[in-house]
Amino acid sequence: MKVQHSTTPHSEKRTDRSFSSQWNSIDWEATIFRVNRLQTRIAKATNNENWNLVKRLTYLLTHSYFAKLLSVRIVTQNRGKRTAGIDRELWTSASDKMQAAINLSEQHYRAYPLRRIYIPKPGKISKRPLSIPTMRDRAMQALYALGLQPVAETTADTRSFGFRLFKCAQDASNYAFRCLWKTTSSPWILEGDIKGCFDNISHSWLKNNILIDKSILSQFLKSGFTLDDKFHSTDIGTPQGGNISPVLANMTLDRIEKLLHEHFPKMKVHLIRYVDDFLVTAPTKEIAAEVRDIIREFLAIRGLELSLEKTLITHIDDGFDFLGWHFRKYKGQLLIKPSEKSIKSISQKLKTTVSNARSWTQNELIKKLNQIIRGWANYHRHIVAKVIFKRLDHYVWELTWQWGKRRHPNKGYK
């Protein structure tokens, strides 16, 4: 009996309907549970410093069908899901997502060049680069980030708050308050800013210190980018816009806290870090300067350096800005308020929105303004912001009154 075997891959025989049905029938609670269980095992092995077991478990996770499903779900539900990479491909349908998960593999994997765009910095004329990977590269980064995240979380600095599980900017401000509010608290602050952190991290340092498949990491780091249809190679840095970049950046900067504890074991020297923005409290100006030199040496090994213009030593009575808030002691009492820079930024955003709304309906304008105001107010609601909220409320009234006056048939002030 002759048996003929088809040379057509099994996935190609299936219809879009069957792929859609398979994606829509996924039990996401069970999928997340399976991935979390593997991540927990990786975290325990990391805590025990059993690095061979960490490697084996990470391999299992990055080759897991459930982790691949979750990776595709992550990149198709985040804010950039409608922004295509260089191949202009988006995964919008259930069939697209299911096929992407099935075909997600490290075998013969080569990353596409990133699509480079520039977006404005809030309240600044200058722009920052944003590198956009293809959907497939994003999913691959998300997959390996799932394996790397348990290691990163287990070894992370305790007072690192940016891009961390169950931590946020408000936690950073609360800890800063705890470090500064007492009369006996350290009064000097080192305001740290790392110059082009994501763009300058040493590739050799990452390859030698990050527990990840080296060939895959090289593809993420060395993919290059296109700008104005020209290809540019990337020899340093990890691109802003990649799913794995925040994890790599945090792991690069971890251990600053331990280093400071070793140098100043009995002093009130505290680190508060949010990715590449950080504060260090110090009892004297001289110790703050010493801390700056220690951190500078730490960063140099990783290919990074402090920004001379933005790294300052400030007394708490003079105040300083951090993460959109202004910290300052008034007659010994610490108050945290929205920074002037943050107030100007929200005011400009509201003004621009109203200016662009000349043809909008009232409901459309109200919906958009509420979205902006709600986000800003929720960010600042835990601090001393009552007076600022009143100012902002009056400013919104003035903007909307002017908007309504222009649209009214009788455009007089009455």
Short mmCIF file of C-alpha atoms in Angstrom, two decimals:
data_model
loop_
_atom_site.label_atom_id
_atom_site.label_comp_id
_atom_site.label_asym_id
_atom_site.label_seq_id
_atom_site.Cartn_x
_atom_site.Cartn_y
_atom_site.Cartn_z
CA MET A 1 0.00 0.00 0.00
CA LYS A 2 1.39 3.34 -1.07
CA VAL A 3 0.94 6.26 1.32
CA GLN A 4 1.51 9.75 0.01
CA HIS A 5 2.60 12.35 2.53
CA SER A 6 1.84 15.99 1.83
CA THR A 7 4.79 18.37 1.76
CA THR A 8 2.56 21.28 2.76
CA PRO A 9 3.11 22.38 6.39
CA HIS A 10 0.21 21.52 8.66
CA SER A 11 -0.34 25.19 9.57
CA GLU A 12 -0.84 26.10 5.91
CA LYS A 13 -3.68 23.59 5.51
CA ARG A 14 -5.75 25.21 8.19
CA THR A 15 -8.18 28.02 7.53
CA ASP A 16 -8.37 31.43 9.16
CA ARG A 17 -11.56 30.31 10.86
CA SER A 18 -9.83 27.41 12.61
CA PHE A 19 -6.97 29.67 13.76
CA SER A 20 -9.49 32.25 15.03
CA SER A 21 -11.45 29.58 16.84
CA GLN A 22 -8.29 28.24 18.49
CA TRP A 23 -7.22 31.73 19.67
CA ASN A 24 -10.66 32.64 20.98
CA SER A 25 -10.93 29.39 22.92
CA ILE A 26 -7.68 29.88 24.88
CA ASP A 27 -8.09 29.71 28.66
CA TRP A 28 -5.98 32.75 29.58
CA GLU A 29 -6.25 32.20 33.32
CA ALA A 30 -4.71 28.73 32.93
CA THR A 31 -2.11 30.05 30.46
CA ILE A 32 -0.96 32.81 32.83
CA PHE A 33 -0.91 30.32 35.73
CA ARG A 34 1.41 27.95 33.83
CA VAL A 35 3.79 30.77 32.88
CA ASN A 36 3.77 32.20 36.43
CA ARG A 37 4.54 28.77 37.86
CA LEU A 38 7.67 28.51 35.71
CA GLN A 39 8.64 32.09 36.57
CA THR A 40 8.31 31.27 40.28
CA ARG A 41 10.68 28.33 39.87
CA ILE A 42 13.17 30.60 38.06
CA ALA A 43 12.93 33.16 40.88
CA LYS A 44 13.57 30.47 43.53
CA ALA A 45 16.57 29.13 41.62
CA THR A 46 17.92 32.68 41.28
CA ASN A 47 17.49 33.28 45.00
CA ASN A 48 19.48 30.08 45.66
CA GLU A 49 22.09 31.17 43.07
CA ASN A 50 21.59 27.90 41.20
CA TRP A 51 22.45 29.39 37.82
CA ASN A 52 22.49 26.10 35.89
CA LEU A 53 18.91 25.47 36.97
CA VAL A 54 18.01 29.06 36.07
CA LYS A 55 19.32 28.46 32.53
CA ARG A 56 17.38 25.21 32.15
CA LEU A 57 14.13 26.68 33.44
CA THR A 58 14.52 29.79 31.28
CA TYR A 59 15.00 27.52 28.26
CA LEU A 60 11.78 25.69 29.17
CA LEU A 61 9.87 28.95 29.48
CA THR A 62 11.10 30.50 26.23
CA HIS A 63 10.15 27.29 24.38
CA SER A 64 6.80 26.95 26.14
CA TYR A 65 3.65 27.06 23.99
CA PHE A 66 1.84 28.95 26.76
CA ALA A 67 4.59 31.57 27.09
CA LYS A 68 4.45 32.15 23.33
CA LEU A 69 0.68 32.65 23.51
CA LEU A 70 1.11 35.13 26.35
CA SER A 71 3.89 37.01 24.52
CA VAL A 72 1.69 37.52 21.46
CA ARG A 73 -1.15 38.66 23.71
CA ILE A 74 1.14 41.19 25.45
CA VAL A 75 2.27 42.87 22.22
CA THR A 76 -1.24 42.92 20.72
CA GLN A 77 -2.80 44.54 23.78
CA ASN A 78 -0.28 47.23 24.72
CA ARG A 79 -0.26 50.87 23.62
CA GLY A 80 1.89 50.25 20.55
CA LYS A 81 -0.31 47.54 19.06
CA ARG A 82 -1.34 49.82 16.16
CA THR A 83 2.21 50.98 15.38
CA ALA A 84 3.92 48.85 12.75
CA GLY A 85 7.63 48.19 12.37
CA ILE A 86 9.68 48.27 9.20
CA ASP A 87 7.63 45.46 7.59
CA ARG A 88 4.37 47.41 8.17
CA GLU A 89 2.76 44.28 9.58
CA LEU A 90 0.17 44.33 12.38
CA TRP A 91 -1.55 41.44 14.12
CA THR A 92 -5.15 42.57 14.39
CA SER A 93 -7.25 39.45 13.87
CA ALA A 94 -7.48 36.37 16.08
CA SER A 95 -6.15 34.31 13.17
CA ASP A 96 -3.06 36.55 12.86
CA LYS A 97 -2.35 36.20 16.58
CA MET A 98 -2.71 32.42 16.65
CA GLN A 99 -0.46 31.92 13.63
CA ALA A 100 2.10 34.31 15.14
CA ALA A 101 2.21 32.29 18.37
CA ILE A 102 2.59 28.99 16.49
CA ASN A 103 5.42 30.34 14.32
CA LEU A 104 7.27 32.14 17.14
CA SER A 105 10.62 30.36 17.34
CA GLU A 106 14.27 31.15 17.96
CA GLN A 107 15.33 28.75 15.20
CA HIS A 108 17.10 30.73 12.45
CA TYR A 109 15.83 33.90 14.15
CA ARG A 110 17.05 37.19 12.73
CA ALA A 111 15.70 40.51 13.98
CA TYR A 112 14.59 43.14 11.48
CA PRO A 113 16.07 46.66 11.69
CA LEU A 114 14.07 49.00 13.90
CA ARG A 115 11.99 51.82 12.49
CA ARG A 116 13.35 55.02 14.10
CA ILE A 117 11.04 57.95 14.79
CA TYR A 118 11.44 60.99 17.04
CA ILE A 119 8.81 62.08 19.54
CA PRO A 120 8.73 65.37 21.49
CA LYS A 121 9.88 65.40 25.10
CA PRO A 122 7.22 66.78 27.49
CA GLY A 123 7.81 70.51 27.96
CA LYS A 124 10.94 70.55 25.77
CA ILE A 125 11.85 71.59 22.24
CA SER A 126 14.17 68.61 21.80
CA LYS A 127 12.91 65.18 20.80
CA ARG A 128 13.85 61.71 21.94
CA PRO A 129 14.39 58.73 19.63
CA LEU A 130 11.91 55.88 19.65
CA SER A 131 12.84 52.66 17.88
CA ILE A 132 9.93 50.49 16.75
CA PRO A 133 10.52 46.74 16.24
CA THR A 134 8.33 44.58 14.03
CA MET A 135 5.48 42.68 15.69
CA ARG A 136 7.45 39.42 15.47
CA ASP A 137 10.51 40.99 17.08
CA ARG A 138 8.33 42.54 19.80
CA ALA A 139 6.78 39.15 20.55
CA MET A 140 10.23 37.53 20.68
CA GLN A 141 11.44 40.24 23.07
CA ALA A 142 8.32 39.81 25.22
CA LEU A 143 8.94 36.04 25.32
CA TYR A 144 12.53 36.41 26.53
CA ALA A 145 11.50 39.20 28.91
CA LEU A 146 9.13 36.70 30.57
CA GLY A 147 12.14 34.47 31.22
CA LEU A 148 14.42 37.30 32.34
CA GLN A 149 11.92 39.11 34.57
CA PRO A 150 12.07 36.63 37.52
CA VAL A 151 15.87 36.99 37.60
CA ALA A 152 15.63 40.78 37.36
CA GLU A 153 13.03 41.02 40.13
CA THR A 154 14.93 38.71 42.47
CA THR A 155 18.26 40.51 42.08
CA ALA A 156 16.86 44.06 41.83
CA ASP A 157 17.67 46.94 44.16
CA THR A 158 14.99 47.23 46.84
CA ARG A 159 14.46 50.93 46.14
CA SER A 160 14.23 50.66 42.36
CA PHE A 161 10.69 51.59 41.31
CA GLY A 162 10.62 52.06 37.52
CA PHE A 163 9.24 49.28 35.27
CA ARG A 164 8.98 46.94 38.26
CA LEU A 165 6.19 44.53 39.14
CA PHE A 166 3.76 46.02 41.69
CA LYS A 167 5.79 49.25 41.99
CA CYS A 168 5.18 52.72 40.59
CA ALA A 169 6.28 56.37 40.72
CA GLN A 170 4.01 57.03 43.72
CA ASP A 171 5.90 54.37 45.69
CA ALA A 172 9.13 56.22 44.88
CA SER A 173 7.71 59.52 46.18
CA ASN A 174 6.41 57.83 49.35
CA TYR A 175 9.82 56.35 50.09
CA ALA A 176 11.51 59.70 49.37
CA PHE A 177 9.12 61.29 51.88
CA ARG A 178 10.05 58.67 54.51
CA CYS A 179 13.76 59.41 53.95
CA LEU A 180 13.39 63.20 54.17
CA TRP A 181 10.49 64.22 56.43
CA LYS A 182 12.19 64.00 59.85
CA THR A 183 14.22 66.84 61.34
CA THR A 184 17.08 64.32 61.73
CA SER A 185 16.89 63.18 58.09
CA SER A 186 19.82 63.75 55.74
CA PRO A 187 19.36 67.26 54.29
CA TRP A 188 21.53 66.96 51.17
CA ILE A 189 20.28 65.45 47.92
CA LEU A 190 22.22 64.16 44.94
CA GLU A 191 19.94 64.56 41.92
CA GLY A 192 21.22 62.03 39.41
CA ASP A 193 20.55 61.88 35.70
CA ILE A 194 22.25 59.35 33.42
CA LYS A 195 23.18 60.70 30.02
CA GLY A 196 21.35 58.77 27.28
CA CYS A 197 20.98 55.67 29.44
CA PHE A 198 19.18 53.38 26.98
CA ASP A 199 21.29 54.54 24.02
CA ASN A 200 24.72 53.99 25.59
CA ILE A 201 24.65 50.74 27.59
CA SER A 202 27.68 48.61 26.73
CA HIS A 203 26.79 45.56 24.63
CA SER A 204 29.79 43.62 25.95
CA TRP A 205 28.71 44.27 29.55
CA LEU A 206 25.18 43.02 28.79
CA LYS A 207 26.47 39.85 27.11
CA ASN A 208 28.83 39.09 29.99
CA ASN A 209 26.38 39.79 32.83
CA ILE A 210 22.81 39.12 31.68
CA LEU A 211 21.63 35.50 31.87
CA ILE A 212 20.02 35.17 28.44
CA ASP A 213 20.71 33.31 25.18
CA LYS A 214 23.66 35.26 23.75
CA SER A 215 22.70 34.78 20.09
CA ILE A 216 19.16 36.04 20.73
CA LEU A 217 20.47 38.98 22.77
CA SER A 218 22.83 39.88 19.91
CA GLN A 219 19.89 39.95 17.51
CA PHE A 220 18.00 42.32 19.83
CA LEU A 221 20.99 44.62 20.30
CA LYS A 222 22.63 44.53 16.84
CA SER A 223 19.53 44.78 14.64
CA GLY A 224 20.24 48.42 13.70
CA PHE A 225 17.61 50.93 12.64
CA THR A 226 16.36 52.74 9.56
CA LEU A 227 15.90 56.49 9.35
CA ASP A 228 14.90 58.25 6.11
CA ASP A 229 15.32 54.92 4.28
CA LYS A 230 18.95 54.63 5.41
CA PHE A 231 20.26 51.77 7.55
CA HIS A 232 22.27 52.60 10.69
CA SER A 233 24.10 49.97 12.73
CA THR A 234 23.81 49.84 16.53
CA ASP A 235 27.05 49.13 18.39
CA ILE A 236 25.95 50.39 21.81
CA GLY A 237 22.69 50.78 23.70
CA THR A 238 19.36 49.01 23.87
CA PRO A 239 16.55 50.63 21.86
CA GLN A 240 13.82 52.63 23.59
CA GLY A 241 10.61 51.03 22.41
CA GLY A 242 11.64 47.39 22.78
CA ASN A 243 9.74 45.17 25.24
CA ILE A 244 12.91 43.86 26.84
CA SER A 245 14.76 47.21 27.04
CA PRO A 246 13.39 48.35 30.45
CA VAL A 247 14.38 44.99 31.99
CA LEU A 248 17.90 45.24 30.55
CA ALA A 249 18.25 48.86 31.71
CA ASN A 250 17.15 48.02 35.25
CA MET A 251 19.52 45.04 35.46
CA THR A 252 22.37 47.25 34.24
CA LEU A 253 21.76 49.79 37.03
CA ASP A 254 21.02 47.33 39.84
CA ARG A 255 23.53 46.97 42.72
CA ILE A 256 24.03 50.73 43.15
CA GLU A 257 22.08 50.42 46.40
CA LYS A 258 24.29 47.59 47.70
CA LEU A 259 27.41 49.51 46.67
CA LEU A 260 26.34 52.56 48.69
CA HIS A 261 25.51 50.41 51.73
CA GLU A 262 29.01 48.92 51.59
CA HIS A 263 30.65 52.37 51.45
CA PHE A 264 28.37 54.08 53.99
CA PRO A 265 27.06 51.31 56.30
CA LYS A 266 26.14 53.55 59.25
CA MET A 267 25.17 56.76 57.48
CA LYS A 268 21.77 57.97 56.32
CA VAL A 269 22.56 57.48 52.65
CA HIS A 270 19.45 56.31 50.79
CA LEU A 271 18.93 55.61 47.09
CA ILE A 272 15.60 56.16 45.31
CA ARG A 273 15.75 55.13 41.65
CA TYR A 274 13.20 55.19 38.84
CA VAL A 275 15.01 53.57 35.88
CA ASP A 276 17.68 56.18 34.95
CA ASP A 277 16.44 58.99 37.25
CA PHE A 278 17.61 58.72 40.84
CA LEU A 279 18.10 60.51 44.14
CA VAL A 280 20.57 59.84 46.93
CA THR A 281 20.19 61.44 50.35
CA ALA A 282 23.37 62.34 52.25
CA PRO A 283 24.13 63.91 55.66
CA THR A 284 26.67 66.39 54.23
CA LYS A 285 27.48 68.00 50.91
CA GLU A 286 30.91 66.34 50.93
CA ILE A 287 29.41 62.86 51.28
CA ALA A 288 26.95 63.64 48.47
CA ALA A 289 29.93 64.51 46.25
CA GLU A 290 31.64 61.26 47.28
CA VAL A 291 28.47 59.33 46.37
CA ARG A 292 28.48 61.00 42.97
CA ASP A 293 32.05 59.83 42.31
CA ILE A 294 31.24 56.25 43.37
CA ILE A 295 28.22 56.11 41.06
CA ARG A 296 30.24 57.64 38.23
CA GLU A 297 32.77 54.78 38.47
CA PHE A 298 29.95 52.22 38.65
CA LEU A 299 28.38 53.60 35.47
CA ALA A 300 31.65 53.86 33.53
CA ILE A 301 32.08 50.06 33.66
CA ARG A 302 28.68 49.78 31.95
CA GLY A 303 29.44 52.36 29.27
CA LEU A 304 27.36 55.07 30.95
CA GLU A 305 28.04 58.49 32.44
CA LEU A 306 26.25 61.09 34.52
CA SER A 307 24.88 64.19 32.84
CA LEU A 308 26.98 67.11 34.11
CA GLU A 309 24.17 69.63 33.57
CA LYS A 310 21.43 67.64 35.32
CA THR A 311 23.35 65.95 38.14
CA LEU A 312 23.14 68.41 41.05
CA ILE A 313 23.74 68.49 44.80
CA THR A 314 20.89 70.35 46.49
CA HIS A 315 19.83 71.18 50.04
CA ILE A 316 16.31 70.10 50.98
CA ASP A 317 15.45 73.68 52.04
CA ASP A 318 16.09 74.81 48.45
CA GLY A 319 13.94 72.04 47.02
CA PHE A 320 14.33 69.75 44.01
CA ASP A 321 12.20 68.14 41.29
CA PHE A 322 11.78 64.39 40.89
CA LEU A 323 9.33 62.47 38.67
CA GLY A 324 7.12 65.52 38.14
CA TRP A 325 6.98 66.52 41.83
CA HIS A 326 8.71 69.27 43.79
CA PHE A 327 10.12 68.27 47.19
CA ARG A 328 10.98 71.02 49.66
CA LYS A 329 11.04 71.71 53.39
CA TYR A 330 9.20 74.80 54.58
CA LYS A 331 10.22 75.69 58.16
CA GLY A 332 11.17 72.08 58.79
CA GLN A 333 8.04 70.56 57.24
CA LEU A 334 8.44 68.54 54.04
CA LEU A 335 5.86 69.21 51.34
CA ILE A 336 5.53 67.49 47.97
CA LYS A 337 3.76 69.45 45.24
CA PRO A 338 3.40 69.15 41.46
CA SER A 339 6.49 70.66 39.84
CA GLU A 340 6.20 73.84 37.78
CA LYS A 341 7.43 71.89 34.79
CA SER A 342 4.58 69.40 35.19
CA ILE A 343 2.02 72.20 35.58
CA LYS A 344 3.26 73.94 32.42
CA SER A 345 3.15 70.65 30.54
CA ILE A 346 -0.48 69.85 31.45
CA SER A 347 -1.54 73.47 30.79
CA GLN A 348 0.02 73.39 27.32
CA LYS A 349 -1.56 70.01 26.59
CA LEU A 350 -5.03 71.29 27.56
CA LYS A 351 -4.57 74.47 25.51
CA THR A 352 -3.47 72.51 22.43
CA THR A 353 -6.40 70.12 22.79
CA VAL A 354 -8.94 72.95 22.94
CA SER A 355 -7.26 74.75 20.02
CA ASN A 356 -7.57 71.61 17.90
CA ALA A 357 -11.22 71.12 18.86
CA ARG A 358 -12.85 73.88 16.82
CA SER A 359 -14.94 71.42 14.84
CA TRP A 360 -15.58 69.00 17.70
CA THR A 361 -18.88 68.57 19.49
CA GLN A 362 -19.17 69.46 23.17
CA ASN A 363 -19.26 65.77 24.12
CA GLU A 364 -16.09 65.03 22.16
CA LEU A 365 -14.21 67.91 23.79
CA ILE A 366 -15.42 67.07 27.31
CA LYS A 367 -14.48 63.41 26.87
CA LYS A 368 -10.96 64.27 25.70
CA LEU A 369 -10.36 66.91 28.41
CA ASN A 370 -11.61 64.57 31.13
CA GLN A 371 -9.23 61.89 29.92
CA ILE A 372 -6.24 64.26 30.19
CA ILE A 373 -7.31 65.79 33.53
CA ARG A 374 -8.14 62.44 35.12
CA GLY A 375 -4.73 60.97 34.27
CA TRP A 376 -2.85 64.00 35.62
CA ALA A 377 -4.99 64.29 38.76
CA ASN A 378 -4.64 60.59 39.59
CA TYR A 379 -0.86 60.87 39.28
CA HIS A 380 -0.71 63.83 41.72
CA ARG A 381 -3.62 63.06 44.05
CA HIS A 382 -1.48 61.62 46.88
CA ILE A 383 0.50 64.86 47.39
CA VAL A 384 -0.20 68.49 48.36
CA ALA A 385 -2.05 69.52 45.20
CA LYS A 386 -5.31 71.18 46.31
CA VAL A 387 -4.26 74.71 45.30
CA ILE A 388 -2.86 73.49 41.97
CA PHE A 389 -6.05 71.57 41.24
CA LYS A 390 -8.07 74.76 41.81
CA ARG A 391 -5.79 76.70 39.46
CA LEU A 392 -6.13 74.01 36.84
CA ASP A 393 -9.91 73.93 37.25
CA HIS A 394 -10.13 77.67 36.62
CA TYR A 395 -7.79 77.39 33.63
CA VAL A 396 -9.96 74.68 32.06
CA TRP A 397 -13.04 76.87 32.62
CA GLU A 398 -11.34 79.78 30.81
CA LEU A 399 -10.32 77.57 27.87
CA THR A 400 -13.76 76.01 27.45
CA TRP A 401 -15.50 79.39 27.86
CA GLN A 402 -13.37 80.84 25.05
CA TRP A 403 -14.12 77.74 22.96
CA GLY A 404 -17.86 78.08 23.52
CA LYS A 405 -17.79 81.83 22.85
CA ARG A 406 -16.20 81.26 19.42
CA ARG A 407 -18.87 78.73 18.47
CA HIS A 408 -21.88 80.74 19.65
CA PRO A 409 -23.76 82.71 16.95
CA ASN A 410 -23.58 85.81 19.10
CA LYS A 411 -19.84 86.06 19.81
CA GLY A 412 -20.05 88.92 22.31
CA TYR A 413 -18.71 88.51 25.82
CA LYS A 414 -22.16 88.59 27.34
#
